[in-house]
Coordinates of C-alpha atoms in Angstrom, one line a residue:
Chain A
X23 CA 138.5 78.2 57.1
X24 CA 136.9 80.4 59.8
X25 CA 134.1 79.1 62.1
X26 CA 131.8 81.4 60.1
X27 CA 132.8 79.9 56.7
X28 CA 132.5 76.4 58.3
X29 CA 128.9 77.1 59.4
X30 CA 128.1 78.5 56.0
X31 CA 129.4 75.4 54.4
X32 CA 127.5 73.1 56.8
X33 CA 124.2 75.0 55.9
X34 CA 124.9 74.4 52.2
X35 CA 125.7 70.7 52.9
X36 CA 122.5 70.2 54.9
X37 CA 120.3 71.8 52.2
X38 CA 122.0 69.7 49.5
X39 CA 121.4 66.6 51.6
X40 CA 117.7 67.5 51.7
X41 CA 117.7 67.8 47.9
X42 CA 119.3 64.3 47.8
X43 CA 116.5 62.9 49.9
X44 CA 114.1 63.5 47.0
X45 CA 115.6 60.4 45.4
X46 CA 114.4 58.3 48.3
X47 CA 111.4 55.9 47.9
X48 CA 108.1 57.7 48.5
X49 CA 105.8 56.8 51.3
X50 CA 102.0 56.6 50.7
X51 CA 100.6 59.1 48.3
X52 CA 99.6 62.5 49.6
X53 CA 95.9 62.7 48.9
X54 CA 94.8 66.2 50.2
X55 CA 91.4 66.4 51.9
X56 CA 89.1 69.1 50.9
X57 CA 89.7 70.8 54.2
X58 CA 93.5 71.0 53.5
X59 CA 92.9 72.2 49.9
X60 CA 90.6 74.9 51.4
X61 CA 93.3 75.9 53.9
X62 CA 95.9 76.2 51.2
X63 CA 93.7 78.3 49.0
X64 CA 93.0 80.7 51.9
X65 CA 96.8 80.8 52.5
X66 CA 97.6 81.6 48.9
X67 CA 94.8 84.3 48.9
X68 CA 96.2 86.1 51.9
X69 CA 99.2 84.5 53.6
X70 CA 99.5 86.9 56.6
X71 CA 95.8 86.7 57.4
X72 CA 95.8 82.9 57.1
X73 CA 98.6 82.6 59.6
X74 CA 96.8 84.9 62.0
X75 CA 93.6 83.0 61.7
X76 CA 94.8 79.5 61.3
X77 CA 94.6 77.0 64.1
X78 CA 91.1 76.5 65.3
X79 CA 89.8 73.7 63.1
X80 CA 93.3 72.3 62.4
X81 CA 94.0 71.9 66.1
X82 CA 90.8 69.9 66.3
X83 CA 92.1 67.5 63.8
X84 CA 95.5 67.3 65.3
X85 CA 94.5 66.6 68.8
X86 CA 91.9 64.1 68.1
X87 CA 94.1 62.3 65.6
X88 CA 96.7 61.9 68.3
X89 CA 94.5 59.3 69.8
X90 CA 95.7 57.0 67.1
X91 CA 99.2 57.5 68.3
X92 CA 100.2 56.8 71.9
X93 CA 100.1 60.3 73.2
X94 CA 99.8 63.5 72.3
X95 CA 100.7 67.0 71.3
X96 CA 99.1 68.4 74.4
X97 CA 102.0 67.1 76.5
X98 CA 104.3 69.7 74.9
X99 CA 102.0 72.4 76.2
X100 CA 102.5 71.3 79.8
X101 CA 104.9 74.1 80.4
X102 CA 102.5 76.8 79.4
X103 CA 99.5 75.4 81.1
X104 CA 98.7 78.1 83.7
X105 CA 95.8 76.7 85.4
X106 CA 94.1 73.3 85.5
X107 CA 90.7 73.4 86.9
X108 CA 90.1 69.7 86.5
X109 CA 86.6 68.8 85.7
X110 CA 87.4 65.1 86.1
X111 CA 85.1 63.2 88.3
X112 CA 84.0 59.6 88.6
X113 CA 81.1 60.0 86.0
X114 CA 83.0 62.5 83.7
X115 CA 85.1 61.4 80.9
X116 CA 87.0 64.6 80.2
X117 CA 89.2 67.2 81.8
X118 CA 89.6 70.8 80.7
X119 CA 93.1 72.2 80.6
X120 CA 93.5 75.9 80.0
X121 CA 96.7 77.2 78.5
X122 CA 97.4 80.8 77.5
X123 CA 96.0 80.4 74.0
X124 CA 94.6 77.0 74.1
X125 CA 91.8 75.0 75.8
X126 CA 92.1 71.3 75.7
X127 CA 89.4 68.7 76.5
X128 CA 91.3 65.6 77.3
X129 CA 89.2 62.4 77.1
X130 CA 89.4 59.3 79.2
X131 CA 87.5 56.1 79.8
X132 CA 87.3 52.8 78.1
X133 CA 86.9 52.5 74.4
X134 CA 84.0 50.3 73.6
X135 CA 85.1 50.2 69.9
X136 CA 81.7 51.0 68.5
X137 CA 81.4 53.4 65.6
X138 CA 80.1 56.8 66.5
X139 CA 76.7 57.6 65.1
X140 CA 75.9 60.1 62.4
X141 CA 74.6 63.5 63.5
X142 CA 73.8 66.6 61.5
X143 CA 72.9 70.3 61.9
X144 CA 69.3 70.5 60.8
X145 CA 69.0 74.3 60.9
X146 CA 71.7 75.9 58.7
X147 CA 71.9 79.5 57.3
X148 CA 70.0 79.8 54.0
X149 CA 71.9 78.3 51.1
X150 CA 74.1 76.1 53.1
X151 CA 74.4 72.4 52.4
X152 CA 76.6 69.5 53.5
X153 CA 79.7 69.4 51.3
X154 CA 81.8 66.7 53.0
X155 CA 81.4 64.1 55.8
X156 CA 84.6 62.4 56.8
X157 CA 84.9 59.5 59.3
X158 CA 88.5 60.0 60.5
X159 CA 88.2 56.8 62.4
X160 CA 85.6 55.0 64.4
X161 CA 85.6 57.7 67.1
X162 CA 85.5 61.0 65.1
X163 CA 83.5 62.6 62.3
X164 CA 84.1 65.9 60.6
X165 CA 81.4 67.5 58.6
X166 CA 81.7 70.6 56.4
X167 CA 78.8 72.7 55.3
X168 CA 79.2 75.4 52.7
X169 CA 77.1 77.9 50.7
X170 CA 79.3 77.3 47.6
X171 CA 80.7 80.8 47.8
X172 CA 83.7 80.1 50.0
X173 CA 81.7 80.4 53.3
X174 CA 82.0 77.4 55.7
X175 CA 80.7 75.9 58.9
X176 CA 82.6 73.0 60.4
X177 CA 80.9 70.4 62.6
X178 CA 83.0 67.9 64.4
X179 CA 82.1 65.3 67.0
X180 CA 84.1 62.6 68.7
X181 CA 83.4 59.8 71.0
X182 CA 85.3 60.4 74.3
X183 CA 87.8 57.6 74.7
X184 CA 91.1 57.3 76.4
X185 CA 93.9 59.2 74.7
X186 CA 91.6 61.4 72.6
X187 CA 91.3 65.2 72.9
X188 CA 89.8 68.2 71.4
X189 CA 91.6 71.5 71.4
X190 CA 90.4 75.0 70.8
X191 CA 92.8 77.8 70.1
X192 CA 91.7 81.1 71.5
X193 CA 93.3 84.6 72.1
X194 CA 92.2 86.3 75.3
X195 CA 92.7 89.7 73.7
X196 CA 90.4 88.9 70.8
X197 CA 88.0 86.2 72.0
X198 CA 85.4 86.0 74.7
X199 CA 84.3 82.7 76.3
X200 CA 80.8 82.2 77.7
X201 CA 79.5 79.1 79.5
X202 CA 76.4 77.9 77.7
X203 CA 74.0 75.0 77.7
X204 CA 72.9 73.2 74.6
X205 CA 69.8 71.1 75.3
X206 CA 70.7 71.2 79.0
X207 CA 74.3 69.9 78.2
X208 CA 77.2 71.9 79.4
X209 CA 79.2 73.8 76.8
X210 CA 81.4 76.8 76.0
X211 CA 81.1 79.5 73.3
X212 CA 84.2 81.3 72.1
X213 CA 83.4 84.4 70.1
X214 CA 85.9 86.4 68.1
X215 CA 85.7 90.2 68.4
X216 CA 87.3 90.4 64.9
X217 CA 85.0 91.3 62.2
X218 CA 86.2 88.4 60.0
X219 CA 86.8 86.0 63.0
X220 CA 84.9 82.9 63.7
X221 CA 82.7 81.5 66.6
X222 CA 83.5 78.1 68.2
X223 CA 80.9 76.3 70.3
X224 CA 81.7 73.0 72.0
X225 CA 79.4 70.9 74.3
X226 CA 79.5 67.5 75.9
X227 CA 76.8 64.9 75.7
X228 CA 77.7 63.0 78.9
X229 CA 74.9 60.4 78.3
X230 CA 76.4 59.3 74.9
X231 CA 80.0 60.3 75.8
X232 CA 80.3 62.4 72.7
X233 CA 81.9 65.9 72.4
X234 CA 80.4 68.1 69.7
X235 CA 82.1 71.3 68.2
X236 CA 80.9 73.7 65.7
X237 CA 83.2 76.3 64.1
X238 CA 81.2 79.0 62.4
X239 CA 83.3 80.9 59.8
X240 CA 80.2 82.5 58.4
X241 CA 78.4 84.2 61.5
X242 CA 75.4 85.3 59.5
X243 CA 71.8 84.9 59.9
X244 CA 71.7 81.9 62.3
X245 CA 73.4 82.0 65.7
X246 CA 75.8 79.1 66.3
X247 CA 74.0 78.3 69.5
X248 CA 70.7 77.9 67.4
X249 CA 72.5 75.6 65.0
X250 CA 73.8 73.5 68.0
X251 CA 70.3 73.2 69.3
X252 CA 69.3 71.8 66.0
X253 CA 71.8 68.9 65.9
X254 CA 70.0 65.6 65.5
X255 CA 70.9 62.0 65.4
X256 CA 70.3 60.8 61.8
X257 CA 71.7 57.4 61.7
X258 CA 72.8 54.9 64.4
X259 CA 75.9 52.7 63.7
X260 CA 75.4 49.2 62.4
Chain B
X1 CA 100.6 89.2 67.2
X2 CA 99.0 90.4 64.1
X3 CA 101.1 93.4 64.0
X4 CA 104.3 91.4 64.2
X5 CA 103.0 89.1 61.4
X6 CA 102.3 92.0 59.2
X7 CA 106.0 92.8 59.0
X8 CA 106.8 89.4 57.7
X9 CA 105.1 89.5 54.3
X10 CA 104.3 93.1 54.0
X11 CA 104.5 93.8 50.4
X12 CA 102.7 92.4 47.4
X13 CA 106.0 91.5 45.9
X14 CA 106.8 89.3 48.9
X15 CA 103.4 87.7 48.9
X16 CA 103.8 87.0 45.2
X17 CA 107.2 85.5 45.9
X18 CA 105.9 83.4 48.7
X19 CA 103.1 82.0 46.4
X20 CA 105.7 81.1 43.7
X21 CA 108.0 79.4 46.3
X22 CA 105.1 77.4 47.8
X23 CA 104.1 76.2 44.3
X24 CA 107.6 75.0 43.4
X25 CA 108.0 73.4 46.9
X26 CA 104.6 72.0 47.6
X27 CA 105.0 68.6 46.1
X28 CA 108.3 67.8 47.8
X29 CA 107.0 69.2 51.2
X30 CA 103.9 67.0 50.9
X31 CA 105.9 63.9 49.8
X32 CA 108.4 64.4 52.6
X33 CA 105.8 64.8 55.3
X34 CA 104.0 61.8 54.2
X35 CA 107.1 59.6 54.0
X36 CA 107.9 60.5 57.6
X37 CA 104.4 60.4 59.1
X38 CA 102.5 57.9 56.8
X39 CA 99.3 59.5 57.9
X40 CA 97.4 61.9 55.7
X41 CA 95.8 64.1 58.5
X42 CA 99.1 64.5 60.3
X43 CA 101.0 65.1 57.0
X44 CA 98.5 67.8 56.2
X45 CA 99.1 69.4 59.6
X46 CA 102.9 69.2 59.1
X47 CA 102.6 71.0 55.7
X48 CA 100.3 73.6 57.2
X49 CA 102.6 74.1 60.2
X50 CA 105.6 74.5 57.8
X51 CA 103.8 77.1 55.7
X52 CA 103.1 79.0 58.9
X53 CA 106.7 78.9 59.8
X54 CA 107.8 80.0 56.3
X55 CA 105.5 82.9 56.4
X56 CA 106.5 83.9 59.9
X57 CA 110.2 83.6 59.0
X58 CA 110.2 85.0 55.5
X59 CA 113.2 87.1 56.2
X60 CA 115.1 83.8 56.9
X61 CA 114.0 82.5 53.5
X62 CA 115.4 85.5 51.7
X63 CA 118.9 84.9 53.4
X64 CA 119.1 81.5 51.8
X65 CA 120.7 81.3 48.4
X66 CA 117.9 81.4 45.8
X67 CA 118.8 78.1 44.2
X68 CA 118.3 76.3 47.6
X69 CA 115.2 78.1 48.9
X70 CA 113.0 75.3 47.8
X71 CA 115.0 72.8 49.9
X72 CA 114.9 75.2 52.8
X73 CA 111.1 74.9 52.6
X74 CA 111.3 71.2 52.4
X75 CA 113.6 71.2 55.4
X76 CA 110.9 73.1 57.4
X77 CA 108.2 70.6 56.4
X78 CA 110.5 67.7 57.2
X79 CA 111.3 69.0 60.7
X80 CA 107.6 69.8 61.4
X81 CA 106.8 66.2 60.5
X82 CA 109.6 64.9 62.7
X83 CA 108.4 67.1 65.6
X84 CA 104.8 65.8 65.2
X85 CA 106.0 62.2 65.1
X86 CA 108.3 62.6 68.0
X87 CA 105.7 64.2 70.2
X88 CA 103.6 61.1 69.8
X89 CA 106.3 58.8 71.2
X90 CA 107.3 58.2 74.7
X91 CA 110.7 56.6 74.0
X92 CA 113.4 57.0 71.3
X93 CA 114.0 53.9 69.2
X94 CA 117.6 52.6 69.3
X95 CA 118.5 53.6 65.7
X96 CA 117.7 57.2 66.6
X97 CA 120.0 57.1 69.7
X98 CA 122.8 55.8 67.5
X99 CA 126.1 57.7 67.4
X100 CA 127.3 59.8 64.6
X101 CA 130.0 57.2 64.0
X102 CA 133.5 57.6 62.5
X103 CA 134.3 59.4 59.3
X104 CA 133.7 56.9 56.5
X105 CA 136.7 55.8 54.5
X106 CA 135.1 56.0 51.1
X107 CA 134.3 59.7 51.0
X108 CA 135.5 61.7 47.9
X109 CA 134.7 65.3 47.1
X110 CA 131.8 67.6 48.0
X111 CA 129.1 65.1 46.9
X112 CA 130.4 62.4 49.2
X113 CA 130.4 65.0 52.0
X114 CA 126.7 65.7 51.3
X115 CA 126.1 61.9 51.2
X116 CA 127.6 61.6 54.7
X117 CA 125.3 64.1 56.2
X118 CA 122.3 62.7 54.4
X119 CA 123.0 59.4 56.1
X120 CA 123.3 60.7 59.6
X121 CA 120.8 59.3 62.3
X122 CA 117.6 61.3 62.2
X123 CA 117.9 63.2 65.5
X124 CA 121.5 64.3 64.6
X125 CA 120.4 65.6 61.2
X126 CA 117.2 67.2 62.5
X127 CA 119.2 68.9 65.3
X128 CA 121.7 70.3 62.8
X129 CA 118.9 71.4 60.4
X130 CA 116.9 73.1 63.1
X131 CA 120.0 74.9 64.5
X132 CA 121.8 75.9 61.3
X133 CA 118.9 76.3 58.8
X134 CA 115.9 77.1 60.9
X135 CA 117.9 79.1 63.6
X136 CA 116.2 77.6 66.6
X137 CA 117.9 77.7 69.9
X138 CA 119.2 74.5 71.6
X139 CA 116.3 74.8 74.1
X140 CA 113.7 75.1 71.4
X141 CA 115.2 72.1 69.5
X142 CA 115.3 70.1 72.7
X143 CA 111.7 70.7 73.3
X144 CA 110.7 69.7 69.7
X145 CA 112.8 66.6 69.6
X146 CA 112.3 65.3 73.2
X147 CA 116.0 65.7 73.9
X148 CA 117.8 67.6 76.7
X149 CA 119.6 71.0 75.7
X150 CA 122.8 69.3 76.6
X151 CA 122.3 66.5 74.1
X152 CA 121.3 69.1 71.4
X153 CA 124.6 71.1 72.0
X154 CA 126.5 67.8 71.8
X155 CA 125.0 67.0 68.5
X156 CA 125.7 70.5 67.1
X157 CA 129.3 70.2 68.3
X158 CA 129.8 66.7 66.8
X159 CA 128.2 67.9 63.5
X160 CA 130.7 70.7 63.1
X161 CA 133.6 68.3 64.1
X162 CA 132.4 65.8 61.5
X163 CA 132.5 68.4 58.8
X164 CA 136.0 69.5 60.0
X165 CA 137.3 66.0 59.8
X166 CA 135.8 65.3 56.4
X167 CA 137.2 68.6 55.0
X168 CA 140.7 67.7 56.5
X169 CA 140.5 64.2 55.1
X170 CA 139.5 65.3 51.7
X171 CA 141.7 68.4 51.6
X172 CA 138.7 70.4 50.6
X173 CA 138.6 74.2 51.0
X174 CA 142.2 74.4 52.3

């Protein structure tokens, strides 16, 4: 048997071993979130476009979720981090890391274990309503707004605690970033130049140690900065 | 980037085929990711990452024999889940460092050969899958699995040797 035939056989054996895995006991049930279902629908509608656009909200989930594990996807990006203008200071609980296609806000500081409060966007584009509010854990909440016609605005906020992070994918060739303030709080606005792109606005409330992010897939009628200004506390934790 | 992607699934026929492939593989991909990660949000990320890889590497899918394409997709999801899990760990556990071991005495025929590979320690198997099925380089595999490139090459070499020994022992394909 030649090396080439041997490698072909090995490929077949490996695939058949994967098939055999299906007989293994299952783990917990896979119960897809609405967000995942939405992503999959978009993928099936236009796979190529979905790949090109995917990343922004998913990365937010991934990086913040990593707080529940020891540490973090961002470590794998260390090799591509081109500049690290650290914003860390004694009173600041985050550090920005800029990679070629990624900005990461790494959180630090003690976790006081209190549940993050409920916030909402009070000025939404006409016809939009809150579809889903998901408390991923005590430190992070994701809210989806929709107009019922497949247009979405995602609002995410997370208490800044050790090991947590929020990531924003961006493409220098397509996106522009502008420093902004939201109610006197420091933030950044990433705007896509693509017609069907989205805008991402993140800002940090240092007083309450919370990072807010809005991803606007709609970009109609109300500017994302205006929506951010309208964010209000609606319920304090028990 | 978009220009490159457009060449991957550039006909309606390929897009239709991708949709069909996803439908028949979806459940197994989700189940596999959940079994490895035991976390809904991370399993969703693994499945979405896998779909990205499948779309980006659709030419690779078409090189896999048709009856095994579903399991190629599951392999992608499995390895995305393993990569996500390993990135969250600082140290390897001992069972994953374990050696490939000697050729078992009780092998018999092709099915037993498959069984031997199915029972390999996780990093060995993941290395072989990523090299032979997903066509990643040893350096890329090393980064994904928190191994050194030398350790990856060693696992590839030992995997080939194991197959050779099993074939010799069984007198298969002589």
